Amino acid sequence: MRYITGAVALGAALVLGTLATTAQAAAPAQPSRTGGLYAPTELVLTVGQGESRATATVQRAVTLSCMPGARGSHPDPKAACTQLRAVAGDFNAITGATSERLCTKEWNPFVVTADGVWQGKRVSYSYTFANPCAMRSDSDVVFAF
C-alpha cells in the first residue's frame, strides 16, 4: 500500500509539472522592449544624513524618469529633468554650483545620491554637503525633495 501511494504521488507531481510547463509555453510572449527613439533615463535619488554614502541614513528617496517625458515620484520631475538636460547629466555641475545664500558653517553632513541610467549610461553619484542649508542652496531642483 505504501508503494502505491508513493507511485500515485510521483505520478501526480509529474502531471502537474507537465501542465505547468505547457501553460507557460502556451502563454503569449511579452513583446521585447526596443530602444525606441529615446535612450533610457531612470534614476533613484536619495537624501540622507551622514558623512558618506556608506554611513548615511537615507531620509528621503524619489524616482525620476526623463525620457520620453518627465515623470516619477519627484515633486517636480519636469524642472529636475530640465536642469539635468541643461548640464548634460553632470551631477557635479548641479551640486558644485555656488549660491548667494548665506549658511552657517556647522558640520552636519548630508549626502545626496543618484543611481540608475542617464541617457543610456550607468550613473552612480554621491556628494556630501556640509549641512542642510548648503544642500538646499546649492542643489537647486534635482535634489529638492
mmCIF file of N, CA and C in Angstrom:
data_model
loop_
_atom_site.group_PDB
_atom_site.id
_atom_site.type_symbol
_atom_site.label_atom_id
_atom_site.label_comp_id
_atom_site.label_asym_id
_atom_site.label_seq_id
_atom_site.Cartn_x
_atom_site.Cartn_y
_atom_site.Cartn_z
ATOM 1 N N MET A 1 0.814 -1.181 0.000
ATOM 2 C CA MET A 1 0.000 0.000 0.000
ATOM 3 C C MET A 1 0.862 1.252 0.000
ATOM 4 N N ARG A 2 1.974 1.197 0.721
ATOM 5 C CA ARG A 2 2.866 2.328 0.802
ATOM 6 C C ARG A 2 3.451 2.647 -0.568
ATOM 7 N N TYR A 3 3.794 1.645 -1.354
ATOM 8 C CA TYR A 3 4.389 1.859 -2.668
ATOM 9 C C TYR A 3 3.374 2.451 -3.641
ATOM 10 N N ILE A 4 2.129 2.048 -3.517
ATOM 11 C CA ILE A 4 1.077 2.571 -4.399
ATOM 12 C C ILE A 4 0.856 4.059 -4.115
ATOM 13 N N THR A 5 0.832 4.449 -2.867
ATOM 14 C CA THR A 5 0.655 5.857 -2.508
ATOM 15 C C THR A 5 1.816 6.692 -3.030
ATOM 16 N N GLY A 6 3.033 6.177 -2.885
ATOM 17 C CA GLY A 6 4.215 6.889 -3.383
ATOM 18 C C GLY A 6 4.176 7.006 -4.897
ATOM 19 N N ALA A 7 3.752 5.960 -5.583
ATOM 20 C CA ALA A 7 3.677 5.989 -7.043
ATOM 21 C C ALA A 7 2.615 6.969 -7.506
ATOM 22 N N VAL A 8 1.504 7.019 -6.832
ATOM 23 C CA VAL A 8 0.438 7.968 -7.186
ATOM 24 C C VAL A 8 0.923 9.402 -6.965
ATOM 25 N N ALA A 9 1.617 9.655 -5.881
ATOM 26 C CA ALA A 9 2.136 10.999 -5.596
ATOM 27 C C ALA A 9 3.162 11.406 -6.647
ATOM 28 N N LEU A 10 4.042 10.495 -7.031
ATOM 29 C CA LEU A 10 5.041 10.782 -8.052
ATOM 30 C C LEU A 10 4.366 11.049 -9.388
ATOM 31 N N GLY A 11 3.388 10.261 -9.735
ATOM 32 C CA GLY A 11 2.659 10.462 -10.982
ATOM 33 C C GLY A 11 1.933 11.797 -11.001
ATOM 34 N N ALA A 12 1.318 12.153 -9.891
ATOM 35 C CA ALA A 12 0.615 13.438 -9.810
ATOM 36 C C ALA A 12 1.595 14.593 -9.952
ATOM 37 N N ALA A 13 2.762 14.493 -9.351
ATOM 38 C CA ALA A 13 3.769 15.552 -9.457
ATOM 39 C C ALA A 13 4.239 15.709 -10.901
ATOM 40 N N LEU A 14 4.441 14.590 -11.592
ATOM 41 C CA LEU A 14 4.864 14.651 -12.996
ATOM 42 C C LEU A 14 3.793 15.286 -13.880
ATOM 43 N N VAL A 15 2.539 14.945 -13.650
ATOM 44 C CA VAL A 15 1.441 15.507 -14.445
ATOM 45 C C VAL A 15 1.321 17.006 -14.189
ATOM 46 N N LEU A 16 1.370 17.417 -12.929
ATOM 47 C CA LEU A 16 1.273 18.838 -12.599
ATOM 48 C C LEU A 16 2.454 19.626 -13.165
ATOM 49 N N GLY A 17 3.638 19.043 -13.120
ATOM 50 C CA GLY A 17 4.812 19.704 -13.689
ATOM 51 C C GLY A 17 4.687 19.875 -15.194
ATOM 52 N N THR A 18 4.163 18.875 -15.860
ATOM 53 C CA THR A 18 3.963 18.954 -17.317
ATOM 54 C C THR A 18 2.914 20.002 -17.652
ATOM 55 N N LEU A 19 1.822 20.037 -16.887
ATOM 56 C CA LEU A 19 0.779 21.042 -17.137
ATOM 57 C C LEU A 19 1.306 22.454 -16.921
ATOM 58 N N ALA A 20 2.120 22.660 -15.897
ATOM 59 C CA ALA A 20 2.668 23.993 -15.624
ATOM 60 C C ALA A 20 3.580 24.436 -16.753
ATOM 61 N N THR A 21 4.405 23.515 -17.257
ATOM 62 C CA THR A 21 5.304 23.846 -18.367
ATOM 63 C C THR A 21 4.508 24.140 -19.621
ATOM 64 N N THR A 22 3.463 23.382 -19.883
ATOM 65 C CA THR A 22 2.623 23.595 -21.056
ATOM 66 C C THR A 22 1.898 24.931 -20.956
ATOM 67 N N ALA A 23 1.422 25.280 -19.773
ATOM 68 C CA ALA A 23 0.719 26.548 -19.593
ATOM 69 C C ALA A 23 1.654 27.725 -19.835
ATOM 70 N N GLN A 24 2.913 27.601 -19.401
ATOM 71 C CA GLN A 24 3.875 28.678 -19.637
ATOM 72 C C GLN A 24 4.198 28.785 -21.114
ATOM 73 N N ALA A 25 4.321 27.678 -21.792
ATOM 74 C CA ALA A 25 4.643 27.700 -23.215
ATOM 75 C C ALA A 25 3.484 28.251 -24.032
ATOM 76 N N ALA A 26 2.243 28.031 -23.567
ATOM 77 C CA ALA A 26 1.081 28.488 -24.310
ATOM 78 C C ALA A 26 0.799 29.974 -24.090
ATOM 79 N N ALA A 27 1.339 30.540 -23.024
ATOM 80 C CA ALA A 27 1.098 31.957 -22.749
ATOM 81 C C ALA A 27 1.760 32.806 -23.821
ATOM 82 N N PRO A 28 1.105 33.884 -24.233
ATOM 83 C CA PRO A 28 1.700 34.727 -25.263
ATOM 84 C C PRO A 28 2.973 35.394 -24.755
ATOM 85 N N ALA A 29 3.945 35.458 -25.605
ATOM 86 C CA ALA A 29 5.218 36.070 -25.233
ATOM 87 C C ALA A 29 5.049 37.582 -25.118
ATOM 88 N N GLN A 30 5.688 38.154 -24.117
ATOM 89 C CA GLN A 30 5.641 39.600 -23.947
ATOM 90 C C GLN A 30 6.519 40.243 -25.013
ATOM 91 N N PRO A 31 6.054 41.324 -25.614
ATOM 92 C CA PRO A 31 6.886 41.963 -26.620
ATOM 93 C C PRO A 31 8.147 42.523 -25.968
ATOM 94 N N SER A 32 9.267 42.329 -26.619
ATOM 95 C CA SER A 32 10.507 42.843 -26.059
ATOM 96 C C SER A 32 10.560 44.347 -26.266
ATOM 97 N N ARG A 33 11.110 45.028 -25.282
ATOM 98 C CA ARG A 33 11.185 46.480 -25.352
ATOM 99 C C ARG A 33 12.319 46.864 -26.290
ATOM 100 N N THR A 34 11.988 47.673 -27.247
ATOM 101 C CA THR A 34 13.012 48.130 -28.172
ATOM 102 C C THR A 34 13.586 49.437 -27.669
ATOM 103 N N GLY A 35 14.697 49.840 -28.223
ATOM 104 C CA GLY A 35 15.341 51.072 -27.826
ATOM 105 C C GLY A 35 14.480 52.281 -28.111
ATOM 106 N N GLY A 36 13.634 52.211 -29.123
ATOM 107 C CA GLY A 36 12.772 53.324 -29.447
ATOM 108 C C GLY A 36 13.565 54.537 -29.874
ATOM 109 N N LEU A 37 12.942 55.675 -29.732
ATOM 110 C CA LEU A 37 13.576 56.917 -30.149
ATOM 111 C C LEU A 37 14.450 57.524 -29.062
ATOM 112 N N TYR A 38 14.292 57.086 -27.821
ATOM 113 C CA TYR A 38 14.963 57.718 -26.707
ATOM 114 C C TYR A 38 15.841 56.730 -25.961
ATOM 115 N N ALA A 39 16.993 57.218 -25.516
ATOM 116 C CA ALA A 39 17.823 56.414 -24.635
ATOM 117 C C ALA A 39 17.161 56.411 -23.259
ATOM 118 N N PRO A 40 17.206 55.309 -22.530
ATOM 119 C CA PRO A 40 16.522 55.251 -21.239
ATOM 120 C C PRO A 40 17.150 56.188 -20.207
ATOM 121 N N THR A 41 16.296 56.798 -19.409
ATOM 122 C CA THR A 41 16.723 57.648 -18.308
ATOM 123 C C THR A 41 15.827 57.350 -17.121
ATOM 124 N N GLU A 42 16.361 56.610 -16.176
ATOM 125 C CA GLU A 42 15.639 56.220 -14.967
ATOM 126 C C GLU A 42 16.597 56.370 -13.794
ATOM 127 N N LEU A 43 16.247 57.210 -12.832
ATOM 128 C CA LEU A 43 17.126 57.479 -11.698
ATOM 129 C C LEU A 43 16.400 57.294 -10.371
ATOM 130 N N VAL A 44 17.147 56.903 -9.358
ATOM 131 C CA VAL A 44 16.678 56.904 -7.973
ATOM 132 C C VAL A 44 17.561 57.910 -7.247
ATOM 133 N N LEU A 45 16.944 58.930 -6.685
ATOM 134 C CA LEU A 45 17.651 59.985 -5.974
ATOM 135 C C LEU A 45 17.364 59.858 -4.486
ATOM 136 N N THR A 46 18.406 60.012 -3.654
ATOM 137 C CA THR A 46 18.213 59.925 -2.210
ATOM 138 C C THR A 46 18.881 61.099 -1.508
ATOM 139 N N VAL A 47 18.382 61.391 -0.319
ATOM 140 C CA VAL A 47 18.977 62.379 0.581
ATOM 141 C C VAL A 47 19.095 61.694 1.934
ATOM 142 N N GLY A 48 20.291 61.755 2.513
ATOM 143 C CA GLY A 48 20.491 61.110 3.805
ATOM 144 C C GLY A 48 21.437 61.887 4.683
ATOM 145 N N GLN A 49 21.336 61.662 5.965
ATOM 146 C CA GLN A 49 22.209 62.335 6.917
ATOM 147 C C GLN A 49 23.383 61.428 7.228
ATOM 148 N N GLY A 50 24.584 61.962 7.050
ATOM 149 C CA GLY A 50 25.803 61.213 7.305
ATOM 150 C C GLY A 50 26.941 61.766 6.492
ATOM 151 N N GLU A 51 28.130 61.237 6.719
ATOM 152 C CA GLU A 51 29.321 61.762 6.062
ATOM 153 C C GLU A 51 29.614 61.121 4.722
ATOM 154 N N SER A 52 29.086 59.938 4.461
ATOM 155 C CA SER A 52 29.352 59.264 3.182
ATOM 156 C C SER A 52 28.148 58.411 2.803
ATOM 157 N N ARG A 53 28.161 57.957 1.570
ATOM 158 C CA ARG A 53 27.087 57.091 1.079
ATOM 159 C C ARG A 53 26.954 55.851 1.956
ATOM 160 N N ALA A 54 28.087 55.299 2.363
ATOM 161 C CA ALA A 54 28.081 54.048 3.127
ATOM 162 C C ALA A 54 27.528 54.213 4.534
ATOM 163 N N THR A 55 27.714 55.395 5.135
ATOM 164 C CA THR A 55 27.297 55.579 6.523
ATOM 165 C C THR A 55 26.047 56.426 6.678
ATOM 166 N N ALA A 56 25.555 57.013 5.612
ATOM 167 C CA ALA A 56 24.390 57.903 5.691
ATOM 168 C C ALA A 56 23.112 57.123 5.943
ATOM 169 N N THR A 57 22.219 57.730 6.695
ATOM 170 C CA THR A 57 20.892 57.191 6.912
ATOM 171 C C THR A 57 19.958 57.882 5.928
ATOM 172 N N VAL A 58 19.425 57.118 4.991
ATOM 173 C CA VAL A 58 18.562 57.699 3.964
ATOM 174 C C VAL A 58 17.279 58.204 4.605
ATOM 175 N N GLN A 59 16.976 59.464 4.355
ATOM 176 C CA GLN A 59 15.768 60.074 4.907
ATOM 177 C C GLN A 59 14.664 60.198 3.876
ATOM 178 N N ARG A 60 15.043 60.439 2.620
ATOM 179 C CA ARG A 60 14.058 60.571 1.549
ATOM 180 C C ARG A 60 14.630 59.947 0.282
ATOM 181 N N ALA A 61 13.747 59.389 -0.528
ATOM 182 C CA ALA A 61 14.143 58.824 -1.817
ATOM 183 C C ALA A 61 13.009 59.032 -2.811
ATOM 184 N N VAL A 62 13.377 59.346 -4.053
ATOM 185 C CA VAL A 62 12.386 59.536 -5.115
ATOM 186 C C VAL A 62 12.900 58.898 -6.391
ATOM 187 N N THR A 63 11.983 58.678 -7.326
ATOM 188 C CA THR A 63 12.357 58.203 -8.652
ATOM 189 C C THR A 63 12.183 59.348 -9.634
ATOM 190 N N LEU A 64 12.986 59.301 -10.698
ATOM 191 C CA LEU A 64 12.917 60.326 -11.735
ATOM 192 C C LEU A 64 13.191 59.675 -13.073
ATOM 193 N N SER A 65 12.279 59.864 -13.997
ATOM 194 C CA SER A 65 12.434 59.371 -15.360
ATOM 195 C C SER A 65 12.261 60.559 -16.294
ATOM 196 N N CYS A 66 13.192 60.730 -17.217
ATOM 197 C CA CYS A 66 13.158 61.914 -18.086
ATOM 198 C C CYS A 66 12.854 61.594 -19.543
ATOM 199 N N MET A 67 12.802 60.349 -19.924
ATOM 200 C CA MET A 67 12.539 60.023 -21.324
ATOM 201 C C MET A 67 11.423 59.010 -21.426
ATOM 202 N N PRO A 68 10.470 59.184 -22.261
ATOM 203 C CA PRO A 68 10.266 60.282 -23.209
ATOM 204 C C PRO A 68 9.684 61.514 -22.547
ATOM 205 N N GLY A 69 9.042 61.382 -21.401
ATOM 206 C CA GLY A 69 8.504 62.540 -20.690
ATOM 207 C C GLY A 69 8.949 62.503 -19.246
ATOM 208 N N ALA A 70 8.906 63.639 -18.578
ATOM 209 C CA ALA A 70 9.313 63.723 -17.179
ATOM 210 C C ALA A 70 8.224 63.132 -16.294
ATOM 211 N N ARG A 71 8.612 62.171 -15.442
ATOM 212 C CA ARG A 71 7.661 61.550 -14.533
ATOM 213 C C ARG A 71 8.433 60.905 -13.379
ATOM 214 N N GLY A 72 7.710 60.425 -12.406
ATOM 215 C CA GLY A 72 8.321 59.774 -11.249
ATOM 216 C C GLY A 72 7.737 60.332 -9.973
ATOM 217 N N SER A 73 8.279 59.914 -8.841
ATOM 218 C CA SER A 73 7.776 60.385 -7.557
ATOM 219 C C SER A 73 8.445 61.692 -7.118
ATOM 220 N N HIS A 74 9.361 62.203 -7.913
ATOM 221 C CA HIS A 74 9.989 63.501 -7.630
ATOM 222 C C HIS A 74 8.896 64.571 -7.618
ATOM 223 N N PRO A 75 8.933 65.545 -6.685
ATOM 224 C CA PRO A 75 7.868 66.541 -6.618
ATOM 225 C C PRO A 75 7.772 67.447 -7.847
ATOM 226 N N ASP A 76 8.865 67.663 -8.560
ATOM 227 C CA ASP A 76 8.850 68.493 -9.764
ATOM 228 C C ASP A 76 9.711 67.830 -10.834
ATOM 229 N N PRO A 77 9.242 66.714 -11.416
ATOM 230 C CA PRO A 77 10.078 65.972 -12.357
ATOM 231 C C PRO A 77 10.441 66.768 -13.611
ATOM 232 N N LYS A 78 9.537 67.608 -14.075
ATOM 233 C CA LYS A 78 9.816 68.378 -15.291
ATOM 234 C C LYS A 78 10.991 69.336 -15.069
ATOM 235 N N ALA A 79 10.973 70.071 -13.959
ATOM 236 C CA ALA A 79 12.058 71.009 -13.667
ATOM 237 C C ALA A 79 13.372 70.277 -13.408
ATOM 238 N N ALA A 80 13.316 69.131 -12.722
ATOM 239 C CA ALA A 80 14.529 68.363 -12.441
ATOM 240 C C ALA A 80 15.141 67.832 -13.735
ATOM 241 N N CYS A 81 14.309 67.326 -14.633
ATOM 242 C CA CYS A 81 14.812 66.828 -15.911
ATOM 243 C C CYS A 81 15.379 67.966 -16.753
ATOM 244 N N THR A 82 14.731 69.115 -16.721
ATOM 245 C CA THR A 82 15.222 70.279 -17.456
ATOM 246 C C THR A 82 16.593 70.689 -16.940
ATOM 247 N N GLN A 83 16.775 70.706 -15.617
ATOM 248 C CA GLN A 83 18.065 71.073 -15.043
ATOM 249 C C GLN A 83 19.134 70.054 -15.418
ATOM 250 N N LEU A 84 18.802 68.767 -15.381
ATOM 251 C CA LEU A 84 19.779 67.738 -15.753
ATOM 252 C C LEU A 84 20.144 67.818 -17.236
ATOM 253 N N ARG A 85 19.170 68.077 -18.093
ATOM 254 C CA ARG A 85 19.461 68.214 -19.523
ATOM 255 C C ARG A 85 20.356 69.416 -19.790
ATOM 256 N N ALA A 86 20.156 70.497 -19.042
ATOM 257 C CA ALA A 86 20.949 71.716 -19.245
ATOM 258 C C ALA A 86 22.433 71.485 -18.963
ATOM 259 N N VAL A 87 22.741 70.530 -18.076
ATOM 260 C CA VAL A 87 24.141 70.237 -17.750
ATOM 261 C C VAL A 87 24.566 68.876 -18.310
ATOM 262 N N ALA A 88 23.784 68.336 -19.231
ATOM 263 C CA ALA A 88 24.071 67.046 -19.882
ATOM 264 C C ALA A 88 24.258 65.918 -18.867
ATOM 265 N N GLY A 89 23.467 65.941 -17.806
ATOM 266 C CA GLY A 89 23.510 64.864 -16.811
ATOM 267 C C GLY A 89 24.706 64.914 -15.888
ATOM 268 N N ASP A 90 25.443 66.015 -15.860
ATOM 269 C CA ASP A 90 26.616 66.151 -15.000
ATOM 270 C C ASP A 90 26.177 66.600 -13.608
ATOM 271 N N PHE A 91 26.099 65.660 -12.676
ATOM 272 C CA PHE A 91 25.644 65.979 -11.321
ATOM 273 C C PHE A 91 26.626 66.893 -10.598
ATOM 274 N N ASN A 92 27.912 66.840 -10.960
ATOM 275 C CA ASN A 92 28.885 67.746 -10.350
ATOM 276 C C ASN A 92 28.558 69.198 -10.659
ATOM 277 N N ALA A 93 28.032 69.465 -11.842
ATOM 278 C CA ALA A 93 27.660 70.834 -12.201
ATOM 279 C C ALA A 93 26.488 71.321 -11.356
ATOM 280 N N ILE A 94 25.650 70.401 -10.909
ATOM 281 C CA ILE A 94 24.498 70.780 -10.091
ATOM 282 C C ILE A 94 24.910 70.972 -8.636
ATOM 283 N N THR A 95 25.613 70.018 -8.074
ATOM 284 C CA THR A 95 25.985 70.103 -6.657
ATOM 285 C C THR A 95 27.130 71.082 -6.423
ATOM 286 N N GLY A 96 27.927 71.343 -7.423
ATOM 287 C CA GLY A 96 29.059 72.257 -7.269
ATOM 288 C C GLY A 96 28.727 73.705 -7.553
ATOM 289 N N ALA A 97 27.496 73.989 -7.952
ATOM 290 C CA ALA A 97 27.101 75.366 -8.260
ATOM 291 C C ALA A 97 27.130 76.208 -6.984
ATOM 292 N N THR A 98 27.640 77.427 -7.117
ATOM 293 C CA THR A 98 27.694 78.314 -5.956
ATOM 294 C C THR A 98 26.393 79.085 -5.832
ATOM 295 N N SER A 99 26.111 79.508 -4.620
ATOM 296 C CA SER A 99 24.870 80.209 -4.339
ATOM 297 C C SER A 99 25.166 81.491 -3.564
ATOM 298 N N GLU A 100 24.252 82.411 -3.652
ATOM 299 C CA GLU A 100 24.358 83.664 -2.902
ATOM 300 C C GLU A 100 23.802 83.519 -1.489
ATOM 301 N N ARG A 101 23.185 82.412 -1.199
ATOM 302 C CA ARG A 101 22.551 82.200 0.100
ATOM 303 C C ARG A 101 23.608 82.043 1.192
ATOM 304 N N LEU A 102 23.385 82.680 2.320
ATOM 305 C CA LEU A 102 24.306 82.576 3.451
ATOM 306 C C LEU A 102 23.867 81.426 4.354
ATOM 307 N N CYS A 103 24.829 80.598 4.711
ATOM 308 C CA CYS A 103 24.569 79.471 5.600
ATOM 309 C C CYS A 103 25.592 79.471 6.726
ATOM 310 N N THR A 104 25.245 78.868 7.838
ATOM 311 C CA THR A 104 26.191 78.714 8.939
ATOM 312 C C THR A 104 27.280 77.740 8.530
ATOM 313 N N LYS A 105 28.349 77.736 9.277
ATOM 314 C CA LYS A 105 29.476 76.853 8.975
ATOM 315 C C LYS A 105 29.453 75.571 9.802
ATOM 316 N N GLU A 106 28.293 75.209 10.332
ATOM 317 C CA GLU A 106 28.202 73.992 11.149
ATOM 318 C C GLU A 106 28.457 72.751 10.287
ATOM 319 N N TRP A 107 28.979 71.716 10.927
ATOM 320 C CA TRP A 107 29.219 70.448 10.246
ATOM 321 C C TRP A 107 28.121 69.482 10.665
ATOM 322 N N ASN A 108 27.137 69.343 9.796
ATOM 323 C CA ASN A 108 26.010 68.434 9.974
ATOM 324 C C ASN A 108 25.778 67.821 8.598
ATOM 325 N N PRO A 109 26.653 66.899 8.184
ATOM 326 C CA PRO A 109 26.697 66.465 6.790
ATOM 327 C C PRO A 109 25.428 65.775 6.288
ATOM 328 N N PHE A 110 25.091 66.090 5.040
ATOM 329 C CA PHE A 110 24.003 65.454 4.312
ATOM 330 C C PHE A 110 24.546 64.942 2.995
ATOM 331 N N VAL A 111 24.164 63.722 2.645
ATOM 332 C CA VAL A 111 24.637 63.085 1.415
ATOM 333 C C VAL A 111 23.473 62.967 0.444
ATOM 334 N N VAL A 112 23.729 63.355 -0.811
ATOM 335 C CA VAL A 112 22.752 63.131 -1.875
ATOM 336 C C VAL A 112 23.341 62.087 -2.821
ATOM 337 N N THR A 113 22.487 61.199 -3.328
ATOM 338 C CA THR A 113 22.951 60.184 -4.269
ATOM 339 C C THR A 113 22.026 60.123 -5.475
ATOM 340 N N ALA A 114 22.588 59.678 -6.570
ATOM 341 C CA ALA A 114 21.823 59.425 -7.791
ATOM 342 C C ALA A 114 22.331 58.106 -8.366
ATOM 343 N N ASP A 115 21.432 57.170 -8.536
ATOM 344 C CA ASP A 115 21.784 55.865 -9.112
ATOM 345 C C ASP A 115 20.782 55.505 -10.188
ATOM 346 N N GLY A 116 21.269 54.916 -11.261
ATOM 347 C CA GLY A 116 20.388 54.488 -12.338
ATOM 348 C C GLY A 116 21.035 54.651 -13.688
ATOM 349 N N VAL A 117 20.242 55.127 -14.643
ATOM 350 C CA VAL A 117 20.696 55.282 -16.023
ATOM 351 C C VAL A 117 20.332 56.682 -16.503
ATOM 352 N N TRP A 118 21.310 57.390 -17.052
ATOM 353 C CA TRP A 118 21.068 58.702 -17.660
ATOM 354 C C TRP A 118 21.412 58.602 -19.144
ATOM 355 N N GLN A 119 20.421 58.732 -19.989
ATOM 356 C CA GLN A 119 20.546 58.655 -21.442
ATOM 357 C C GLN A 119 21.378 57.437 -21.871
ATOM 358 N N GLY A 120 21.022 56.294 -21.291
ATOM 359 C CA GLY A 120 21.624 55.026 -21.677
ATOM 360 C C GLY A 120 22.931 54.690 -20.981
ATOM 361 N N LYS A 121 23.447 55.569 -20.134
ATOM 362 C CA LYS A 121 24.716 55.321 -19.446
ATOM 363 C C LYS A 121 24.482 55.173 -17.946
ATOM 364 N N ARG A 122 25.149 54.195 -17.367
ATOM 365 C CA ARG A 122 25.019 53.900 -15.933
ATOM 366 C C ARG A 122 25.545 55.064 -15.112
ATOM 367 N N VAL A 123 24.801 55.433 -14.064
ATOM 368 C CA VAL A 123 25.161 56.552 -13.193
ATOM 369 C C VAL A 123 25.179 56.069 -11.749
ATOM 370 N N SER A 124 26.223 56.420 -11.024
ATOM 371 C CA SER A 124 26.296 56.199 -9.589
ATOM 372 C C SER A 124 27.049 57.392 -9.015
ATOM 373 N N TYR A 125 26.316 58.286 -8.374
ATOM 374 C CA TYR A 125 26.892 59.557 -7.934
ATOM 375 C C TYR A 125 26.508 59.822 -6.483
ATOM 376 N N SER A 126 27.444 60.414 -5.738
ATOM 377 C CA SER A 126 27.124 60.880 -4.392
ATOM 378 C C SER A 126 27.932 62.135 -4.103
ATOM 379 N N TYR A 127 27.356 62.976 -3.275
ATOM 380 C CA TYR A 127 28.013 64.230 -2.891
ATOM 381 C C TYR A 127 27.613 64.548 -1.463
ATOM 382 N N THR A 128 28.561 65.011 -0.655
ATOM 383 C CA THR A 128 28.298 65.341 0.736
ATOM 384 C C THR A 128 28.303 66.856 0.913
ATOM 385 N N PHE A 129 27.187 67.376 1.405
ATOM 386 C CA PHE A 129 27.072 68.794 1.736
ATOM 387 C C PHE A 129 27.409 68.971 3.210
ATOM 388 N N ALA A 130 27.914 70.143 3.582
ATOM 389 C CA ALA A 130 28.305 70.400 4.967
ATOM 390 C C ALA A 130 27.112 70.396 5.917
ATOM 391 N N ASN A 131 25.963 70.868 5.437
ATOM 392 C CA ASN A 131 24.775 70.928 6.278
ATOM 393 C C ASN A 131 23.534 71.064 5.396
ATOM 394 N N PRO A 132 22.341 70.952 5.962
ATOM 395 C CA PRO A 132 21.119 71.030 5.156
ATOM 396 C C PRO A 132 20.952 72.365 4.427
ATOM 397 N N CYS A 133 21.406 73.453 5.040
ATOM 398 C CA CYS A 133 21.292 74.764 4.392
ATOM 399 C C CYS A 133 22.107 74.784 3.105
ATOM 400 N N ALA A 134 23.331 74.280 3.155
ATOM 401 C CA ALA A 134 24.175 74.234 1.958
ATOM 402 C C ALA A 134 23.551 73.337 0.895
ATOM 403 N N MET A 135 22.937 72.250 1.312
ATOM 404 C CA MET A 135 22.292 71.351 0.355
ATOM 405 C C MET A 135 21.129 72.045 -0.339
ATOM 406 N N ARG A 136 20.302 72.737 0.404
ATOM 407 C CA ARG A 136 19.146 73.400 -0.191
ATOM 408 C C ARG A 136 19.555 74.547 -1.102
ATOM 409 N N SER A 137 20.624 75.237 -0.774
ATOM 410 C CA SER A 137 21.003 76.393 -1.579
ATOM 411 C C SER A 137 21.772 75.995 -2.828
ATOM 412 N N ASP A 138 22.522 74.893 -2.777
ATOM 413 C CA ASP A 138 23.370 74.543 -3.908
ATOM 414 C C ASP A 138 22.742 73.579 -4.902
ATOM 415 N N SER A 139 21.926 72.669 -4.456
ATOM 416 C CA SER A 139 21.473 71.610 -5.351
ATOM 417 C C SER A 139 20.322 72.009 -6.248
ATOM 418 N N ASP A 140 19.689 73.129 -5.986
ATOM 419 C CA ASP A 140 18.609 73.647 -6.813
ATOM 420 C C ASP A 140 17.453 72.670 -6.866
ATOM 421 N N VAL A 141 17.033 72.191 -8.038
ATOM 422 C CA VAL A 141 15.793 71.452 -8.173
ATOM 423 C C VAL A 141 15.957 69.939 -8.067
ATOM 424 N N VAL A 142 17.025 69.384 -8.585
ATOM 425 C CA VAL A 142 17.162 67.932 -8.690
ATOM 426 C C VAL A 142 17.062 67.255 -7.328
ATOM 427 N N PHE A 143 17.742 67.778 -6.328
ATOM 428 C CA PHE A 143 17.732 67.149 -5.005
ATOM 429 C C PHE A 143 16.803 67.879 -4.028
ATOM 430 N N ALA A 144 15.873 68.663 -4.538
ATOM 431 C CA ALA A 144 14.908 69.377 -3.685
ATOM 432 C C ALA A 144 13.644 68.536 -3.521
ATOM 433 N N PHE A 145 13.701 67.619 -2.581
ATOM 434 C CA PHE A 145 12.530 66.775 -2.274
ATOM 435 C C PHE A 145 12.544 66.373 -0.824
#
